């Protein structure tokens, strides 16, 4: 049976974002969807609009980021497009007037990186090899706060960790940048692209690479341990109370123990999620 109450959306590459009354997502058809929470339909308040400035909408790989601004400002939806621009839409658009809050911020190439927001700043990467920090408050003559040039395309969602922006590049490096001014604090080099976004608990950064390794780093970029899953990793791992869930390109899912370990030792433990028993190293 097909639940006809649910809106059909082709090719969703990212998570839904939940607002007060609406649920938002992007799709490979190039549209931004705002759906009523009840039944995931457009309903009275929901809407669907094409993203971009070309004749045909470009597929949207990056996910939506929702900005909850200070009191008095309009709530914004940040949507990155393959046309190389970042768009800011009114999250509570009433379907009259222009839904864009300000002109698009243009980079030099397509954007697959989902923005991450802290206060009034958004951080994201572009295939033009730059990491960007842009201001979100309205009425600015310039949006760019800073940019940092890496040696490859930046496709992953950045991680905000303490006062750092942690982001991987297709140059096989993980970068730690000062969130305030974009200066380089440290780099860590793997053996293949860093495509998946990094995650962190209070003390450790977990970065997955297409070389098949999960790297556990401290706040200074020193390696605590690494674990080889046997296949490329392109999806962002998920931290749970049981450990770090990692999905590899060969279809396997493993659970890694994230308990504190001696610096540099490989102590990760894979768990068979079907049987809930400890698998051999």
C-alpha atoms as a printed R data frame, in Angstrom:
    type eleno elety resid chain resno      x       y       z
1   ATOM     1    CA   UNK     A     1  0.000   0.000   0.000
2   ATOM     2    CA   UNK     A     2  1.140   3.548  -0.730
3   ATOM     3    CA   UNK     A     3  0.426   6.265   1.798
4   ATOM     4    CA   UNK     A     4 -0.935   8.994  -0.467
5   ATOM     5    CA   UNK     A     5 -0.897  11.519   2.393
6   ATOM     6    CA   UNK     A     6  2.872  11.789   2.079
7   ATOM     7    CA   UNK     A     7  4.349  14.133  -0.522
8   ATOM     8    CA   UNK     A     8  6.430  12.312  -3.171
9   ATOM     9    CA   UNK     A     9  9.944  13.751  -3.234
10  ATOM    10    CA   UNK     A    10 12.556  12.207  -5.548
11  ATOM    11    CA   UNK     A    11 16.206  11.770  -4.629
12  ATOM    12    CA   UNK     A    12 16.634  13.149  -1.104
13  ATOM    13    CA   UNK     A    13 20.353  13.212  -0.222
14  ATOM    14    CA   UNK     A    14 20.142  14.684   3.277
15  ATOM    15    CA   UNK     A    15 18.092  14.762   6.465
16  ATOM    16    CA   UNK     A    16 14.805  16.567   6.961
17  ATOM    17    CA   UNK     A    17 14.981  19.769   9.004
18  ATOM    18    CA   UNK     A    18 12.103  20.298  11.409
19  ATOM    19    CA   UNK     A    19 10.778  23.795  12.054
20  ATOM    20    CA   UNK     A    20  7.972  24.990  14.293
21  ATOM    21    CA   UNK     A    21  5.168  24.197  11.844
22  ATOM    22    CA   UNK     A    22  6.900  22.905   8.713
23  ATOM    23    CA   UNK     A    23  9.416  20.237   7.706
24  ATOM    24    CA   UNK     A    24 12.036  21.225   5.114
25  ATOM    25    CA   UNK     A    25 14.146  19.235   2.675
26  ATOM    26    CA   UNK     A    26 15.923  19.514  -0.665
27  ATOM    27    CA   UNK     A    27 15.815  17.075  -3.557
28  ATOM    28    CA   UNK     A    28 17.675  15.998  -6.668
29  ATOM    29    CA   UNK     A    29 14.846  17.583  -8.687
30  ATOM    30    CA   UNK     A    30 16.264  20.981  -7.678
31  ATOM    31    CA   UNK     A    31 13.369  22.032  -5.445
32  ATOM    32    CA   UNK     A    32 13.141  23.148  -1.828
33  ATOM    33    CA   UNK     A    33 10.178  21.538  -0.063
34  ATOM    34    CA   UNK     A    34  8.362  23.001   2.949
35  ATOM    35    CA   UNK     A    35  5.755  20.500   4.130
36  ATOM    36    CA   UNK     A    36  3.212  20.533   6.893
37  ATOM    37    CA   UNK     A    37  4.205  18.308   9.801
38  ATOM    38    CA   UNK     A    38  0.828  16.606   9.700
39  ATOM    39    CA   UNK     A    39  1.019  14.047   6.893
40  ATOM    40    CA   UNK     A    40  4.035  15.706   5.229
41  ATOM    41    CA   UNK     A    41  1.829  17.473   2.728
42  ATOM    42    CA   UNK     A    42  1.952  21.024   1.453
43  ATOM    43    CA   UNK     A    43 -1.346  21.767   3.195
44  ATOM    44    CA   UNK     A    44 -2.278  25.396   3.782
45  ATOM    45    CA   UNK     A    45  1.167  26.626   4.835
46  ATOM    46    CA   UNK     A    46  3.484  24.350   2.871
47  ATOM    47    CA   UNK     A    47  5.140  25.244  -0.393
48  ATOM    48    CA   UNK     A    48  7.612  24.027  -3.017
49  ATOM    49    CA   UNK     A    49  9.965  26.298  -4.958
50  ATOM    50    CA   UNK     A    50 12.808  25.762  -7.456
51  ATOM    51    CA   UNK     A    51 16.265  26.706  -6.223
52  ATOM    52    CA   UNK     A    52 18.695  28.558  -8.447
53  ATOM    53    CA   UNK     A    53 18.876  31.121 -11.184
54  ATOM    54    CA   UNK     A    54 19.141  28.949 -14.303
55  ATOM    55    CA   UNK     A    55 16.410  27.845 -16.672
56  ATOM    56    CA   UNK     A    56 16.392  24.348 -15.173
57  ATOM    57    CA   UNK     A    57 16.849  23.716 -11.429
58  ATOM    58    CA   UNK     A    58 20.123  21.988 -10.574
59  ATOM    59    CA   UNK     A    59 20.083  18.832  -8.390
60  ATOM    60    CA   UNK     A    60 20.472  19.696  -4.701
61  ATOM    61    CA   UNK     A    61 23.008  17.506  -2.913
62  ATOM    62    CA   UNK     A    62 23.509  19.634   0.196
63  ATOM    63    CA   UNK     A    63 20.906  19.657   2.929
64  ATOM    64    CA   UNK     A    64 18.927  22.535   4.389
65  ATOM    65    CA   UNK     A    65 20.231  24.516   7.382
66  ATOM    66    CA   UNK     A    66 17.725  26.403   9.534
67  ATOM    67    CA   UNK     A    67 18.840  29.654  11.189
68  ATOM    68    CA   UNK     A    68 16.971  30.828  14.257
69  ATOM    69    CA   UNK     A    69 18.000  34.497  14.447
70  ATOM    70    CA   UNK     A    70 17.832  36.973  17.309
71  ATOM    71    CA   UNK     A    71 14.397  38.311  18.146
72  ATOM    72    CA   UNK     A    72 12.965  40.558  15.449
73  ATOM    73    CA   UNK     A    73 14.831  38.979  12.503
74  ATOM    74    CA   UNK     A    74 13.377  36.532  10.018
75  ATOM    75    CA   UNK     A    75 14.062  32.806  10.315
76  ATOM    76    CA   UNK     A    76 16.158  31.664   7.350
77  ATOM    77    CA   UNK     A    77 16.600  28.463   5.362
78  ATOM    78    CA   UNK     A    78 20.071  28.113   3.860
79  ATOM    79    CA   UNK     A    79 20.157  26.055   0.672
80  ATOM    80    CA   UNK     A    80 23.361  25.359  -1.280
81  ATOM    81    CA   UNK     A    81 23.110  24.559  -4.975
82  ATOM    82    CA   UNK     A    82 25.154  22.955  -7.700
83  ATOM    83    CA   UNK     A    83 25.016  26.314  -9.474
84  ATOM    84    CA   UNK     A    84 27.656  27.422  -6.948
85  ATOM    85    CA   UNK     A    85 25.438  29.707  -4.879
86  ATOM    86    CA   UNK     A    86 24.118  29.683  -1.323
87  ATOM    87    CA   UNK     A    87 20.520  30.890  -1.014
88  ATOM    88    CA   UNK     A    88 18.695  32.224   2.055
89  ATOM    89    CA   UNK     A    89 14.927  31.710   2.006
90  ATOM    90    CA   UNK     A    90 12.318  32.987   4.427
91  ATOM    91    CA   UNK     A    91 11.394  29.892   6.460
92  ATOM    92    CA   UNK     A    92  7.931  31.347   7.097
93  ATOM    93    CA   UNK     A    93  7.253  32.555   3.571
94  ATOM    94    CA   UNK     A    94  3.535  33.242   3.090
95  ATOM    95    CA   UNK     A    95  3.742  32.532  -0.673
96  ATOM    96    CA   UNK     A    96  3.538  36.210  -1.588
97  ATOM    97    CA   UNK     A    97  6.474  38.362  -2.601
98  ATOM    98    CA   UNK     A    98 10.080  37.217  -2.936
99  ATOM    99    CA   UNK     A    99 10.993  34.255  -0.684
100 ATOM   100    CA   UNK     A   100 14.714  35.175  -0.842
101 ATOM   101    CA   UNK     A   101 15.952  37.189   2.130
102 ATOM   102    CA   UNK     A   102 19.057  38.500   0.371
103 ATOM   103    CA   UNK     A   103 20.896  37.986  -2.935
104 ATOM   104    CA   UNK     A   104 22.644  34.621  -3.342
105 ATOM   105    CA   UNK     A   105 26.200  34.252  -2.078
106 ATOM   106    CA   UNK     A   106 28.200  33.056  -5.080
107 ATOM   107    CA   UNK     A   107 31.222  30.717  -4.939
108 ATOM   108    CA   UNK     A   108 33.403  29.477  -7.787
109 ATOM   109    CA   UNK     A   109 31.931  25.997  -8.209
110 ATOM   110    CA   UNK     A   110 29.109  23.684  -7.141
111 ATOM   111    CA   UNK     A   111 28.265  23.246  -3.459
112 ATOM   112    CA   UNK     A   112 27.585  19.830  -1.927
113 ATOM   113    CA   UNK     A   113 28.470  20.905   1.603
114 ATOM   114    CA   UNK     A   114 25.534  21.380   3.984
115 ATOM   115    CA   UNK     A   115 26.078  24.611   5.957
116 ATOM   116    CA   UNK     A   116 26.515  24.537   9.718
117 ATOM   117    CA   UNK     A   117 25.427  27.590  11.706
118 ATOM   118    CA   UNK     A   118 26.736  29.201  14.868
119 ATOM   119    CA   UNK     A   119 25.004  32.377  16.059
120 ATOM   120    CA   UNK     A   120 24.884  34.656  12.987
121 ATOM   121    CA   UNK     A   121 27.538  32.865  10.901
122 ATOM   122    CA   UNK     A   122 27.263  29.962   8.456
123 ATOM   123    CA   UNK     A   123 30.202  27.721   7.549
124 ATOM   124    CA   UNK     A   124 30.348  25.544   4.425
125 ATOM   125    CA   UNK     A   125 32.649  24.315   1.675
126 ATOM   126    CA   UNK     A   126 32.607  24.449  -2.111
127 ATOM   127    CA   UNK     A   127 34.055  22.499  -4.991
128 ATOM   128    CA   UNK     A   128 36.082  25.641  -5.690
129 ATOM   129    CA   UNK     A   129 38.315  24.245  -2.878
130 ATOM   130    CA   UNK     A   130 37.421  26.960  -0.358
131 ATOM   131    CA   UNK     A   131 35.848  26.855   3.084
132 ATOM   132    CA   UNK     A   132 33.591  29.866   3.660
133 ATOM   133    CA   UNK     A   133 32.253  31.713   6.681
134 ATOM   134    CA   UNK     A   134 29.450  34.164   5.882
135 ATOM   135    CA   UNK     A   135 27.328  36.548   7.943
136 ATOM   136    CA   UNK     A   136 23.610  35.808   8.068
137 ATOM   137    CA   UNK     A   137 22.128  38.997   9.482
138 ATOM   138    CA   UNK     A   138 20.220  41.131   6.999
139 ATOM   139    CA   UNK     A   139 21.242  44.499   5.625
140 ATOM   140    CA   UNK     A   140 24.941  43.771   5.038
141 ATOM   141    CA   UNK     A   141 26.893  45.134   2.089
142 ATOM   142    CA   UNK     A   142 29.112  42.051   2.131
143 ATOM   143    CA   UNK     A   143 28.355  38.534   3.301
144 ATOM   144    CA   UNK     A   144 31.818  37.033   3.445
145 ATOM   145    CA   UNK     A   145 33.455  36.894   6.864
146 ATOM   146    CA   UNK     A   146 36.421  34.819   5.709
147 ATOM   147    CA   UNK     A   147 37.455  32.087   3.313
148 ATOM   148    CA   UNK     A   148 40.198  29.477   3.511
149 ATOM   149    CA   UNK     A   149 41.722  27.755   0.478
150 ATOM   150    CA   UNK     A   150 42.342  24.001   0.697
151 ATOM   151    CA   UNK     A   151 43.974  21.823  -1.959
152 ATOM   152    CA   UNK     A   152 40.806  20.064  -3.126
153 ATOM   153    CA   UNK     A   153 37.019  20.198  -3.338
154 ATOM   154    CA   UNK     A   154 35.217  20.504   0.002
155 ATOM   155    CA   UNK     A   155 32.008  18.446  -0.028
156 ATOM   156    CA   UNK     A   156 31.392  17.569   3.627
157 ATOM   157    CA   UNK     A   157 29.406  19.392   6.278
158 ATOM   158    CA   UNK     A   158 31.819  21.209   8.603
159 ATOM   159    CA   UNK     A   159 31.980  20.362  12.292
160 ATOM   160    CA   UNK     A   160 32.064  23.057  14.966
161 ATOM   161    CA   UNK     A   161 34.256  21.798  17.805
162 ATOM   162    CA   UNK     A   162 35.159  24.144  20.636
163 ATOM   163    CA   UNK     A   163 36.417  27.270  18.785
164 ATOM   164    CA   UNK     A   164 37.333  25.347  15.628
165 ATOM   165    CA   UNK     A   165 35.774  24.591  12.262
166 ATOM   166    CA   UNK     A   166 36.778  21.021  11.355
167 ATOM   167    CA   UNK     A   167 36.346  20.157   7.676
168 ATOM   168    CA   UNK     A   168 37.803  17.637   5.242
169 ATOM   169    CA   UNK     A   169 38.895  18.119   1.652
170 ATOM   170    CA   UNK     A   170 39.478  16.039  -1.443
171 ATOM   171    CA   UNK     A   171 43.199  16.830  -1.014
172 ATOM   172    CA   UNK     A   172 43.223  14.016   1.630
173 ATOM   173    CA   UNK     A   173 43.537  16.499   4.501
174 ATOM   174    CA   UNK     A   174 41.388  17.385   7.479
175 ATOM   175    CA   UNK     A   175 41.593  21.071   8.434
176 ATOM   176    CA   UNK     A   176 41.048  22.777  11.778
177 ATOM   177    CA   UNK     A   177 40.323  26.466  11.244
178 ATOM   178    CA   UNK     A   178 39.749  29.233  13.759
179 ATOM   179    CA   UNK     A   179 35.989  29.844  13.679
180 ATOM   180    CA   UNK     A   180 36.427  33.570  14.207
181 ATOM   181    CA   UNK     A   181 38.975  34.498  11.541
182 ATOM   182    CA   UNK     A   182 39.618  31.334   9.483
183 ATOM   183    CA   UNK     A   183 43.293  30.983  10.343
184 ATOM   184    CA   UNK     A   184 44.742  27.487  10.147
185 ATOM   185    CA   UNK     A   185 45.297  25.773  13.500
186 ATOM   186    CA   UNK     A   186 46.351  22.320  12.275
187 ATOM   187    CA   UNK     A   187 45.913  19.711   9.548
188 ATOM   188    CA   UNK     A   188 45.744  15.939   9.591
189 ATOM   189    CA   UNK     A   189 46.462  13.903   6.457
190 ATOM   190    CA   UNK     A   190 44.840  10.613   5.508
191 ATOM   191    CA   UNK     A   191 45.390   8.364   2.498
192 ATOM   192    CA   UNK     A   192 42.316   9.380   0.490
193 ATOM   193    CA   UNK     A   193 39.589  12.033   0.341
194 ATOM   194    CA   UNK     A   194 37.758  13.218   3.429
195 ATOM   195    CA   UNK     A   195 34.231  13.174   1.996
196 ATOM   196    CA   UNK     A   196 32.175  12.336   5.101
197 ATOM   197    CA   UNK     A   197 31.646  14.996   7.737
198 ATOM   198    CA   UNK     A   198 33.476  14.679  11.046
199 ATOM   199    CA   UNK     A   199 31.657  14.291  14.385
200 ATOM   200    CA   UNK     A   200 32.854  14.755  17.955
201 ATOM   201    CA   UNK     A   201 32.097  14.132  21.592
202 ATOM   202    CA   UNK     A   202 33.412  16.410  24.345
203 ATOM   203    CA   UNK     A   203 37.048  15.402  23.880
204 ATOM   204    CA   UNK     A   204 37.564  13.553  20.582
205 ATOM   205    CA   UNK     A   205 37.044  14.289  16.877
206 ATOM   206    CA   UNK     A   206 36.053  11.285  14.720
207 ATOM   207    CA   UNK     A   207 36.890  11.750  11.031
208 ATOM   208    CA   UNK     A   208 36.190   9.115   8.373
209 ATOM   209    CA   UNK     A   209 38.069   8.875   5.096
210 ATOM   210    CA   UNK     A   210 37.617   7.187   1.760
211 ATOM   211    CA   UNK     A   211 40.792   5.272   2.668
212 ATOM   212    CA   UNK     A   212 38.499   3.204   4.937
213 ATOM   213    CA   UNK     A   213 39.867   4.534   8.210
214 ATOM   214    CA   UNK     A   214 38.032   6.151  11.080
215 ATOM   215    CA   UNK     A   215 40.517   8.512  12.715
216 ATOM   216    CA   UNK     A   216 40.074   9.610  16.341
217 ATOM   217    CA   UNK     A   217 41.901  12.895  17.008
218 ATOM   218    CA   UNK     A   218 42.304  15.147  20.004
219 ATOM   219    CA   UNK     A   219 41.622  18.894  19.915
220 ATOM   220    CA   UNK     A   220 45.196  19.543  18.717
221 ATOM   221    CA   UNK     A   221 44.950  17.118  15.783
222 ATOM   222    CA   UNK     A   222 46.966  14.318  17.388
223 ATOM   223    CA   UNK     A   223 45.932  10.776  16.503
224 ATOM   224    CA   UNK     A   224 44.427   8.843  19.413
225 ATOM   225    CA   UNK     A   225 43.583   5.753  17.382
226 ATOM   226    CA   UNK     A   226 42.324   4.660  13.988
227 ATOM   227    CA   UNK     A   227 40.200   1.753  12.796
228 ATOM   228    CA   UNK     A   228 40.094   0.290   9.272
229 ATOM   229    CA   UNK     A   229 36.577  -0.771   8.188
230 ATOM   230    CA   UNK     A   230 37.744  -2.363   4.928
231 ATOM   231    CA   UNK     A   231 35.928  -0.051   2.495
232 ATOM   232    CA   UNK     A   232 35.553   3.638   1.679
233 ATOM   233    CA   UNK     A   233 33.450   5.806   3.978
234 ATOM   234    CA   UNK     A   234 31.403   8.592   2.365
235 ATOM   235    CA   UNK     A   235 28.539   9.028   4.854
236 ATOM   236    CA   UNK     A   236 28.888  10.894   8.138
237 ATOM   237    CA   UNK     A   237 29.088   8.545  11.165
238 ATOM   238    CA   UNK     A   238 26.586   8.896  14.000
239 ATOM   239    CA   UNK     A   239 27.499   9.148  17.669
240 ATOM   240    CA   UNK     A   240 25.196   7.205  19.999
241 ATOM   241    CA   UNK     A   241 25.268   6.330  23.689
242 ATOM   242    CA   UNK     A   242 26.636   2.924  22.652
243 ATOM   243    CA   UNK     A   243 29.429   4.230  20.455
244 ATOM   244    CA   UNK     A   244 30.131   5.452  16.927
245 ATOM   245    CA   UNK     A   245 28.006   3.949  14.132
246 ATOM   246    CA   UNK     A   246 29.901   3.843  10.828
247 ATOM   247    CA   UNK     A   247 28.505   2.808   7.440
248 ATOM   248    CA   UNK     A   248 31.018   1.799   4.753
249 ATOM   249    CA   UNK     A   249 30.627   1.785   0.984
250 ATOM   250    CA   UNK     A   250 30.496  -2.033   0.849
251 ATOM   251    CA   UNK     A   251 27.198  -1.980   2.759
252 ATOM   252    CA   UNK     A   252 28.490  -2.862   6.210
253 ATOM   253    CA   UNK     A   253 27.562  -1.073   9.431
254 ATOM   254    CA   UNK     A   254 29.806  -1.315  12.487
255 ATOM   255    CA   UNK     A   255 29.711   0.094  15.995
256 ATOM   256    CA   UNK     A   256 32.993   1.414  17.381
257 ATOM   257    CA   UNK     A   257 33.766   1.799  21.061
258 ATOM   258    CA   UNK     A   258 34.482   5.475  21.794
259 ATOM   259    CA   UNK     A   259 35.609   5.124  25.411
260 ATOM   260    CA   UNK     A   260 38.772   7.136  26.204
261 ATOM   261    CA   UNK     A   261 41.939   5.232  25.281
262 ATOM   262    CA   UNK     A   262 45.679   5.849  25.521
263 ATOM   263    CA   UNK     A   263 46.857   8.292  22.882
264 ATOM   264    CA   UNK     A   264 47.705   6.619  19.581
265 ATOM   265    CA   UNK     A   265 46.474   3.121  20.440
266 ATOM   266    CA   UNK     A   266 43.930   1.405  18.213
267 ATOM   267    CA   UNK     A   267 41.295   0.162  20.616
268 ATOM   268    CA   UNK     A   268 38.091   0.409  18.592
269 ATOM   269    CA   UNK     A   269 35.730  -2.541  18.888
270 ATOM   270    CA   UNK     A   270 33.337  -3.503  16.072
271 ATOM   271    CA   UNK     A   271 29.920  -4.747  17.173
272 ATOM   272    CA   UNK     A   272 27.593  -7.000  15.218
273 ATOM   273    CA   UNK     A   273 24.418  -4.921  15.243
274 ATOM   274    CA   UNK     A   274 22.194  -7.889  14.398
275 ATOM   275    CA   UNK     A   275 23.236 -10.161  17.226
276 ATOM   276    CA   UNK     A   276 24.429  -7.460  19.676
277 ATOM   277    CA   UNK     A   277 27.555  -9.470  20.471
278 ATOM   278    CA   UNK     A   278 31.149  -8.373  20.312
279 ATOM   279    CA   UNK     A   279 32.810  -9.264  17.028
280 ATOM   280    CA   UNK     A   280 36.493 -10.215  16.875
281 ATOM   281    CA   UNK     A   281 39.033  -7.585  15.932
